[in-house]
Amino acid sequence: MSGMSPAQALEQWLVARLPGEAAAWLKDSAQRLRGSDGDKNLYMSVSLVPRKIGKADLALSAAELGQATAARPGWDPREWSLDQAARVYLLLAAGSDGATFSRRLDQLCATADVGELVAFYRGLPLYPDQRRHVLRAAEGVRTNMKAVFQAVAHRNPYPSEQLAEPAWNQMVLKALFIGASLDPIVGLDRRANPALARMLCDYAHERWAAGRPVSPELWRCVGPHARGDMLADLGRVLEKGTGPERAAAALALSSSPDPAASGLLWAYPELSVAVSDHKISWQAIANPA
Amino acid sequence: MRFIDPHIHMSARTTDDYERMAAAGIVAIVEPAFWLGQPRTQVGSYIDYMSSLVGWERFRAAQFGIRHYCTIGLNSKEANNEALAEQVLEVLPRYLMKEGVVAVGEIGYDDQTPVEDKYYRAQLSLAREFDMLVQVHTPHRDKKSGTTRSMDVAIEMGMDPGRVVIDHNNEETVQEVLDRGFWAAFTIYPHTKMGNERMVEIARKYGSDHIFIDSSADWGVSDPLAVPKTARLMLERGITAGDVEAICYGNALKAFGQSGQMKEEHWLDPAPVDQRMLFEGNSVLRGQAPRVGEPPAVARHSDATVFK
């Protein structure tokens, strides 16, 4: 099936999974929202979602994930739950222009519980007038609640499309700070930049000075822009790091355009071969067995 | 033995408290909306407070393996600022259906002024409209007649006594509360109201039916371990384990569980989606240990000193 909008896709997936009564409630609520411009209905139905629909995993099939990408490039709802899908669906059903949508979203976020915040931020790539929600996304990145942060940062194309470089760099650094993985960040490699590489190396030095471990994923965004001292840092990891750290340093060096990087890597033939044979990947480093 | 503290203001407490509470066996808590020790002047600060009860504080508790529920309402002290009270009443419906909201509360009387009465009644109506439980704060001054009046008005406004928790009881109020079919909660304060020695005698006299205890710990001198400590004392003084379990765990669950928002499986067998999104605690039934860091030595120490 092709040509579905995100809202149509959400409705189809939800209706296929919900018992009759819950599906009917959802469709009725959406219908009411389409017909009215009162905010109160929206606030109430969005709040009621978990009571009506539950919080089980949405658990999309591969074909349905394909529908998601077709409906909105980069959209990856594989980790969504039923309540999150239903809440975003209701927001989209209420429709409206970007300004009204954004005002309602601010209102909803101001009185949201944790589950609602996660749903609203996961929905970012689907909202009208995408540029309007940059401050909202930045607010989500500022949170101290890991689940909310990850709703913005993980499997969400919005940050890489809309965040300016300083905000992007803060998001990546914050992911490391709070122990969130980098691998699920959409556009991580594409948006690597020299300023971020420097920030990450500084952070690694802080951690080393404090005798604390450094996530091997950190080096992924350093490699493509590694120069001078940064190469020396990678050399240090190659020499002294744990297994996963050395694998990460080797991968990072292989992504550097600097000829000196190749020189460093060749000093470790086993790692060199593992890299060229694709035996090491950032996905595997992010998800150790 | 597991415990529930069905009345504690965690927003005013530290992470040390959370660690000690978890170590002492507290698995779930109810945080009633109340005042901050000084009156709020803006509805905006009320909104932010209630948002923290359904958001940040719920998340914070979960990091320590404790399930956090709350009650939402306009407290009696701040009801006396009528301009503020009107605006708060308008935003309350936005919060009553949030996840983890188990009742309208804590509401009731402080000075028993006409304005307090007006907003107590208005919130009882809200509870009826949203089919919710009510948690009643009984006044510290003129307690006996204030408690009677709280129950009279709740019934007058159409509440079923079995869906109303009357809190901060003492020896003078408990008999009438039980006779009329309400839930009788007792706050164990270190120096005021009910001490835990007195509570042992109440348990001896009245048994455990419809009775439970809480700490009401807040920004004042109070003890977030009041429930497990009182449980220990009860057992030492010969109250049966069944009665202690009911008074310190089971009855609070029965009362607030009527909301459908608080279920034993939330801490015994948390849903995978909750564990990923929010809850860092152990899943007791599945024997998993997803906790990131070990509880610090002080918590293990207090575990030993509080409850074995």
XYZ file of C-alpha atoms in Angstrom:
597
model
C 0.000 0.000 0.000
C 1.382 3.386 -0.899
C 0.416 6.993 -0.604
C -0.696 6.904 3.034
C -0.150 9.950 5.189
C 1.390 9.385 8.627
C -2.036 9.915 10.219
C -3.607 7.316 7.915
C -0.804 4.885 8.652
C -1.222 5.382 12.414
C -4.964 4.841 12.173
C -4.547 1.673 10.117
C -1.953 0.180 12.483
C -3.956 1.052 15.580
C -7.276 -0.223 14.310
C -5.625 -3.493 13.283
C -4.391 -4.007 16.844
C -7.115 -2.629 19.114
C -10.222 -4.407 20.354
C -13.428 -3.082 18.804
C -14.417 -0.830 21.674
C -11.021 0.883 21.926
C -10.791 1.314 18.160
C -14.276 2.823 18.088
C -13.377 5.253 20.894
C -10.267 6.335 19.016
C -12.060 6.891 15.715
C -14.927 8.754 17.408
C -12.490 10.976 19.275
C -10.588 11.759 16.085
C -13.831 12.530 14.284
C -14.895 14.933 17.037
C -11.521 16.676 16.892
C -11.750 17.118 13.122
C -15.107 18.794 13.538
C -14.279 21.195 16.370
C -11.661 23.761 17.118
C -12.100 23.638 20.893
C -8.875 22.795 22.689
C -10.577 21.118 25.647
C -11.637 18.020 23.682
C -8.109 17.531 22.489
C -6.617 17.827 25.971
C -9.123 15.407 27.451
C -8.925 12.736 24.764
C -5.120 12.836 24.686
C -5.068 12.383 28.484
C -7.515 9.485 28.345
C -5.555 7.420 25.823
C -3.794 4.964 28.184
C -7.052 4.255 30.042
C -8.853 3.485 26.793
C -6.107 1.878 24.762
C -3.414 0.534 27.102
C 0.307 0.815 26.750
C 1.367 -2.342 24.923
C 4.032 -2.171 22.240
C 2.866 -1.142 18.787
C 5.209 -3.841 17.395
C 5.119 -2.940 13.706
C 5.956 -5.520 11.042
C 8.729 -4.906 8.500
C 6.066 -4.056 5.915
C 4.480 -1.526 8.249
C 7.863 0.054 8.979
C 8.179 0.392 5.215
C 4.838 2.220 5.183
C 6.205 4.584 7.823
C 9.250 5.470 5.742
C 7.080 5.926 2.673
C 4.684 8.206 4.557
C 7.461 10.309 6.048
C 11.100 9.776 5.051
C 13.231 8.936 8.055
C 10.264 8.144 10.330
C 11.149 5.077 12.422
C 8.346 4.129 14.865
C 9.690 0.646 15.615
C 9.845 1.351 19.365
C 6.493 3.106 19.655
C 3.744 1.868 21.940
C -0.005 1.903 21.323
C -0.641 4.904 23.575
C 2.097 6.928 21.912
C 0.761 6.151 18.452
C -2.780 7.032 19.517
C -1.760 10.325 21.111
C 0.141 11.468 18.041
C -2.722 10.289 15.866
C -5.187 12.463 17.848
C -2.882 15.476 17.632
C -2.683 15.061 13.871
C -6.440 14.512 13.632
C -7.044 17.845 15.345
C -5.021 19.256 12.478
C -4.892 23.018 12.126
C -2.250 25.380 10.831
C 1.255 25.425 12.222
C 0.658 28.320 14.624
C -2.390 26.749 16.289
C -0.756 23.343 16.337
C 2.306 24.742 18.003
C 0.271 26.678 20.590
C -1.688 23.541 21.482
C 1.484 21.499 21.666
C 2.948 24.041 24.112
C -0.214 23.819 26.218
C -0.162 20.026 26.157
C 3.501 19.882 27.113
C 2.979 22.368 29.959
C 0.611 19.965 31.726
C 1.948 16.654 30.402
C 2.782 13.514 32.346
C 5.901 11.537 31.449
C 4.126 9.230 29.014
C 2.584 12.154 27.180
C 5.912 13.966 26.876
C 7.511 10.900 25.302
C 4.647 10.608 22.822
C 4.642 14.309 21.888
C 8.384 14.364 21.254
C 8.346 11.146 19.271
C 5.735 12.758 17.042
C 7.913 15.755 16.138
C 8.731 14.648 12.562
C 5.019 14.371 11.749
C 3.813 17.824 12.777
C 2.825 20.568 10.324
C 5.209 23.433 9.627
C 8.318 21.548 10.772
C 10.541 24.550 11.378
C 8.163 25.878 14.002
C 9.005 23.142 16.503
C 12.742 23.748 16.847
C 12.420 25.340 20.294
C 10.139 22.524 21.404
C 12.753 19.961 20.297
C 15.484 21.903 22.125
C 13.296 21.912 25.249
C 12.982 18.142 24.985
C 16.761 17.832 24.750
C 17.120 19.933 27.922
C 15.055 17.526 30.021
C 16.541 15.452 32.806
C 14.208 12.551 32.099
C 16.105 10.071 29.991
C 13.028 8.629 28.310
C 11.955 12.112 27.207
C 15.433 12.975 25.930
C 15.527 9.757 23.945
C 12.122 10.506 22.457
C 13.752 13.454 20.699
C 17.213 12.039 20.104
C 16.584 8.396 19.161
C 15.053 7.107 15.912
C 13.739 10.574 15.233
C 14.748 12.379 12.030
C 13.675 15.776 13.373
C 16.899 16.881 15.138
C 19.203 16.139 12.201
C 16.853 17.986 9.860
C 16.113 21.028 12.003
C 18.651 21.611 14.768
C 21.429 24.137 14.110
C 24.951 22.911 14.740
C 25.352 24.176 18.351
C 22.074 22.542 19.428
C 22.926 19.356 17.551
C 26.331 19.164 19.219
C 24.771 19.701 22.648
C 22.336 16.867 21.995
C 25.092 14.403 21.074
C 27.219 15.376 24.051
C 24.238 15.181 26.379
C 23.419 11.675 25.129
C 26.867 10.575 26.338
C 26.414 12.443 29.625
C 23.198 10.647 30.505
C 24.287 7.245 29.238
C 22.065 7.204 26.148
C 23.454 5.373 23.130
C 24.570 7.396 20.079
C 23.801 4.747 17.479
C 19.997 5.346 17.371
C 20.541 9.068 16.637
C 19.366 9.649 13.069
C 21.939 11.485 10.925
C 24.756 11.008 13.442
C 27.459 10.471 10.791
C 26.093 12.996 8.315
C 26.093 15.782 10.927
C 29.541 15.088 12.387
C 31.523 18.342 12.478
C 34.875 19.664 13.718
C 33.391 21.573 16.678
C 31.662 18.429 17.909
C 34.847 16.380 17.500
C 36.708 18.884 19.668
C 33.950 18.923 22.325
C 33.962 15.132 22.463
C 37.736 14.903 22.834
C 37.614 17.492 25.635
C 34.928 15.403 27.289
C 37.027 12.252 26.970
C 39.924 14.066 28.658
C 37.650 15.150 31.522
C 36.536 11.558 32.004
C 40.083 10.231 31.879
C 41.193 12.824 34.413
C 38.411 11.713 36.733
C 39.274 8.051 36.229
C 35.864 7.356 34.697
C 35.088 5.206 31.654
C 34.539 6.781 28.221
C 31.825 5.386 25.962
C 33.449 3.815 22.892
C 30.678 5.377 20.801
C 32.180 8.807 21.483
C 34.913 8.231 18.882
C 32.411 7.750 16.081
C 31.885 11.501 15.719
C 35.557 12.272 16.274
C 37.026 10.099 13.485
C 35.920 12.038 10.388
C 37.314 15.307 11.794
C 40.275 14.035 13.771
C 43.400 16.161 13.420
C 46.559 16.555 15.462
C 45.848 16.024 19.151
C 42.607 14.221 18.388
C 44.583 11.631 16.431
C 46.867 11.329 19.422
C 43.791 10.658 21.597
C 42.692 7.891 19.240
C 46.235 6.511 19.297
C 46.093 6.450 23.100
C 42.808 4.504 23.007
C 44.243 2.037 20.482
C 47.184 1.469 22.746
C 45.566 1.377 26.172
C 41.826 0.918 25.702
C 39.516 -1.983 26.464
C 38.480 -4.286 23.617
C 35.401 -2.278 22.574
C 37.311 1.006 22.926
C 40.105 -0.211 20.662
C 37.609 -1.439 18.094
C 35.919 1.964 18.200
C 39.219 3.831 17.829
C 40.128 1.663 14.854
C 36.786 2.349 13.163
C 37.111 6.055 13.912
C 40.617 6.199 12.435
C 39.404 4.418 9.310
C 36.873 7.231 8.786
C 39.511 9.960 8.997
C 40.735 11.515 5.761
C 44.053 12.367 7.401
C 46.890 10.121 6.087
C 48.371 10.060 9.582
C 45.257 8.175 10.744
C 45.993 5.287 8.386
C 49.539 5.200 9.696
C 48.293 4.857 13.286
C 45.882 2.110 12.376
C 48.434 0.082 10.387
C 50.485 -0.278 13.528
C 47.740 -2.704 14.656
C 47.382 -5.184 11.807
C 44.659 -7.287 13.468
C 42.412 -4.302 14.014
C 43.198 -2.998 10.515
C 42.083 -6.263 8.983
C 38.968 -6.435 11.196
C 37.982 -2.972 9.981
C 38.577 -3.684 6.284
C 36.720 -7.007 6.572
C 33.752 -5.212 8.232
C 34.096 -7.361 11.340
C 33.643 -4.267 13.500
C 30.592 -2.038 13.294
C 29.247 0.921 15.264
C 26.013 -1.012 15.770
C 27.896 -3.868 17.433
C 29.891 -1.420 19.571
C 26.656 0.276 20.668
C 24.960 -3.036 21.495
C 27.516 -5.322 23.137
C 26.236 -8.872 23.486
C 7.540 -7.313 54.045
C 6.638 -4.656 51.476
C 5.258 -1.229 52.324
C 3.251 1.560 50.748
C 3.438 5.114 52.053
C 0.105 6.498 50.869
C 0.804 10.097 51.881
C 4.254 11.590 51.434
C 5.442 14.840 49.803
C 8.507 13.610 47.976
C 9.024 16.892 46.090
C 10.369 18.191 49.410
C 12.667 15.216 50.025
C 16.139 14.201 48.890
C 17.507 11.224 47.004
C 18.928 9.936 50.300
C 15.335 9.528 51.413
C 14.403 7.642 48.258
C 17.349 5.299 48.755
C 16.518 4.623 52.375
C 12.831 4.145 51.588
C 13.558 1.642 48.833
C 16.026 -0.185 51.061
C 13.435 -0.340 53.857
C 10.938 -2.043 51.559
C 8.708 0.819 50.394
C 7.546 -0.127 46.900
C 4.929 2.535 46.188
C 3.939 5.970 47.416
C 1.116 8.445 46.981
C 2.077 12.117 46.861
C -0.881 14.391 47.544
C -0.914 17.866 46.032
C -0.611 20.364 48.883
C 1.023 23.716 49.647
C 4.717 24.490 49.670
C 4.995 25.883 53.185
C 4.294 29.360 51.913
C 1.301 30.271 49.801
C 1.536 30.383 46.017
C 0.579 33.672 44.410
C 0.103 32.590 40.774
C -1.833 29.853 39.042
C 1.290 29.264 36.947
C 3.244 28.013 39.927
C 0.347 25.673 40.661
C 0.451 24.338 37.108
C 4.184 23.720 37.307
C 3.764 21.983 40.651
C 1.071 19.633 39.417
C 3.062 18.936 36.255
C 6.000 17.932 38.417
C 3.745 15.519 40.340
C 2.726 13.692 37.158
C 6.117 14.140 35.472
C 9.427 14.752 37.132
C 8.670 13.363 40.582
C 7.124 10.226 39.112
C 10.253 9.739 37.040
C 12.541 10.522 39.975
C 10.879 7.926 42.208
C 11.096 5.313 39.461
C 14.868 5.723 39.349
C 14.944 4.306 42.860
C 12.580 1.461 42.087
C 9.640 3.144 43.814
C 6.281 3.559 42.104
C 4.907 7.085 42.452
C 1.226 7.979 42.380
C -0.345 11.290 43.265
C -3.555 13.019 44.161
C -4.493 16.307 42.526
C -6.407 19.116 44.176
C -6.489 22.553 45.707
C -5.460 22.365 49.372
C -7.517 24.016 52.073
C -4.952 26.663 53.044
C -4.630 28.069 49.534
C -8.364 27.786 48.948
C -8.569 30.921 51.074
C -7.079 32.998 48.232
C -10.240 33.093 46.195
C -8.780 34.726 43.082
C -6.129 32.018 42.896
C -8.560 29.262 43.846
C -10.860 30.068 40.925
C -8.023 29.749 38.439
C -6.733 26.534 40.004
C -10.199 24.983 39.821
C -10.182 25.711 36.116
C -6.964 23.806 35.447
C -7.630 20.823 37.737
C -9.596 18.865 35.104
C -6.497 18.919 32.893
C -4.700 16.809 35.507
C -7.306 14.472 36.935
C -7.021 11.948 34.087
C -3.225 11.820 33.974
C -1.476 8.525 34.533
C -0.941 7.704 38.166
C -3.498 10.175 39.560
C -5.377 8.081 42.120
C -7.701 10.636 43.741
C -8.747 14.236 44.152
C -6.708 15.376 47.129
C -5.651 16.383 49.588
C -8.695 18.566 50.063
C -10.825 19.552 53.044
C -10.647 22.098 55.841
C -7.904 24.047 57.567
C -9.509 27.004 59.404
C -12.970 25.821 58.298
C -13.713 29.165 56.615
C -16.670 29.629 54.247
C -14.269 29.839 51.277
C -12.613 26.551 52.256
C -16.061 25.023 52.385
C -16.892 26.380 48.929
C -13.808 24.843 47.284
C -14.042 21.577 49.220
C -17.550 21.171 47.831
C -16.504 22.233 44.336
C -13.797 19.575 44.314
C -16.128 16.896 45.648
C -18.315 17.731 42.642
C -15.313 17.337 40.359
C -14.617 13.959 41.901
C -18.182 12.903 41.188
C -17.998 14.237 37.642
C -14.744 12.359 36.918
C -15.735 9.306 38.973
C -12.713 9.645 41.226
C -11.715 8.819 44.774
C -11.164 11.593 47.325
C -8.402 12.016 49.876
C -9.437 14.299 52.727
C -7.035 16.314 54.866
C -8.696 16.804 58.248
C -7.930 20.018 60.120
C -5.284 20.095 62.835
C -7.272 22.572 64.937
C -10.797 21.710 66.037
C -10.043 18.269 64.637
C -12.951 16.239 65.951
C -15.763 18.448 64.708
C -13.792 19.262 61.544
C -13.488 15.561 60.749
C -17.202 15.003 61.319
C -17.989 17.955 59.086
C -15.630 16.697 56.346
C -17.539 13.414 56.242
C -20.965 15.073 56.421
C -20.177 17.277 53.433
C -18.626 14.426 51.415
C -21.831 12.413 51.867
C -23.998 15.427 51.186
C -22.148 15.923 47.892
C -22.877 12.341 46.894
C -19.606 10.562 47.672
C -19.669 6.898 48.603
C -17.719 6.655 51.925
C -15.861 3.622 50.561
C -14.312 5.930 47.968
C -13.108 8.538 50.467
C -9.913 8.393 52.532
C -10.074 10.441 55.732
C -6.481 11.270 56.664
C -4.685 12.492 59.815
C -6.933 10.629 62.232
C -6.315 10.211 65.951
C -7.848 8.340 68.892
C -10.709 10.820 69.031
C -11.795 10.556 65.398
C -11.182 6.962 64.362
C -14.326 5.350 65.710
C -16.737 7.601 63.836
C -14.726 7.366 60.583
C -14.833 3.565 60.689
C -18.477 3.449 61.772
C -19.464 5.534 58.766
C -17.572 3.315 56.303
C -14.755 5.678 55.313
C -11.086 4.680 55.091
C -9.193 5.822 58.169
C -5.598 6.908 57.556
C -3.174 7.832 60.336
C -0.164 10.059 59.927
C 2.835 9.008 62.012
C 4.728 12.180 62.854
C 7.823 12.065 65.046
C 6.724 14.772 67.508
C 3.120 15.695 66.748
C -0.161 14.034 65.858
C 0.188 10.273 66.036
C 3.384 8.781 67.386
C 4.068 5.205 66.400
C 3.583 3.961 69.974
C 0.060 5.337 69.926
C -0.499 3.677 66.571
C 0.332 0.286 68.014
C -2.421 0.753 70.592
C -4.896 1.801 67.911
C -4.089 -1.317 65.911
C -4.597 -3.380 69.057
C -7.946 -1.769 69.742
C -9.422 -1.379 66.248
C -7.707 -4.144 64.272
C -6.774 -3.566 60.657
C -10.038 -3.245 58.754
C -10.143 0.020 56.724
C -7.105 1.380 58.604
C -3.751 2.350 57.149
C -0.818 4.594 58.042
C 1.360 7.134 56.266
C 4.275 9.461 57.033
C 3.001 12.709 55.477
C 6.706 13.525 55.333
C 7.286 16.948 53.782
C 9.560 19.982 54.207
C 9.004 19.996 57.961
C 10.458 17.696 60.613
C 9.110 14.335 59.540
C 10.253 10.796 58.872
C 9.956 9.176 55.428
C 10.544 5.804 57.097
C 7.584 6.192 59.458
C 5.624 3.365 57.823
C 8.319 0.636 57.996
C 9.426 1.777 61.465
C 5.880 1.591 62.783
C 5.463 -1.806 61.163
C 8.519 -3.038 63.027
C 7.229 -1.701 66.316
C 3.817 -3.298 65.752
C 5.401 -6.670 65.131
C 7.609 -6.302 68.202
C 4.540 -5.477 70.288
C 2.658 -8.533 69.111
C 0.356 -7.240 66.387
C -0.096 -10.113 63.921
C 1.845 -10.045 60.648
C -1.460 -10.121 58.772
C -2.704 -6.981 60.509
C 0.617 -5.210 60.038
C 0.656 -6.090 56.348
C -2.896 -4.750 55.962
C -2.188 -1.507 57.837
C 1.149 -0.798 56.141
C 0.481 -2.064 52.622
C -2.689 -3.912 51.731
C -5.355 -1.447 52.797
C -3.748 1.549 51.092
C -3.617 -0.543 47.933
C -7.263 -1.551 48.346
C -8.372 2.039 48.914
C -6.374 3.789 46.175
C -6.457 0.748 43.888
C -10.146 1.512 43.322
C -8.928 4.237 40.962
C -7.682 1.608 38.515
C -4.440 3.601 38.390
C -2.541 1.762 41.118
C -1.980 -1.968 40.727
C 0.252 -4.399 42.548
C 1.616 -5.661 39.227
C 3.174 -2.221 38.667
C 5.905 -3.113 41.157
C 5.646 -6.902 41.231
C 5.656 -7.389 37.485
C 6.172 -4.112 35.601
C 5.235 -3.985 31.925
C 8.256 -4.038 29.607
C 7.238 -0.718 28.088
C 7.265 0.900 31.528
C 10.603 -0.606 32.402
C 12.134 0.801 29.234
C 10.552 4.224 29.498
C 10.377 4.961 33.156
C 10.874 2.350 35.760
C 14.356 1.309 36.865
C 13.307 -0.950 39.717
C 13.514 -4.689 40.074
C 10.825 -6.791 38.560
C 10.108 -8.968 41.546
C 8.246 -11.753 39.784
C 10.664 -12.068 36.899
C 13.690 -11.855 39.125
C 15.361 -9.357 36.841
C 17.852 -6.856 38.167
C 17.819 -3.886 35.767
C 19.008 -1.481 38.443
C 21.949 0.518 37.155
C 23.862 1.233 40.326
C 24.082 -0.619 43.603
C 22.321 1.128 46.478
C 24.970 2.890 48.548
C 26.246 1.418 51.769
C 24.218 3.822 53.902
C 21.003 2.498 52.418
C 21.937 -1.089 53.192
C 22.835 0.026 56.680
C 19.483 1.714 57.210
C 17.763 -1.328 55.771
C 19.302 -3.349 58.570
C 18.455 -0.773 61.213
C 14.896 -0.220 60.064
C 13.565 -3.569 59.154
C 14.790 -7.108 58.982
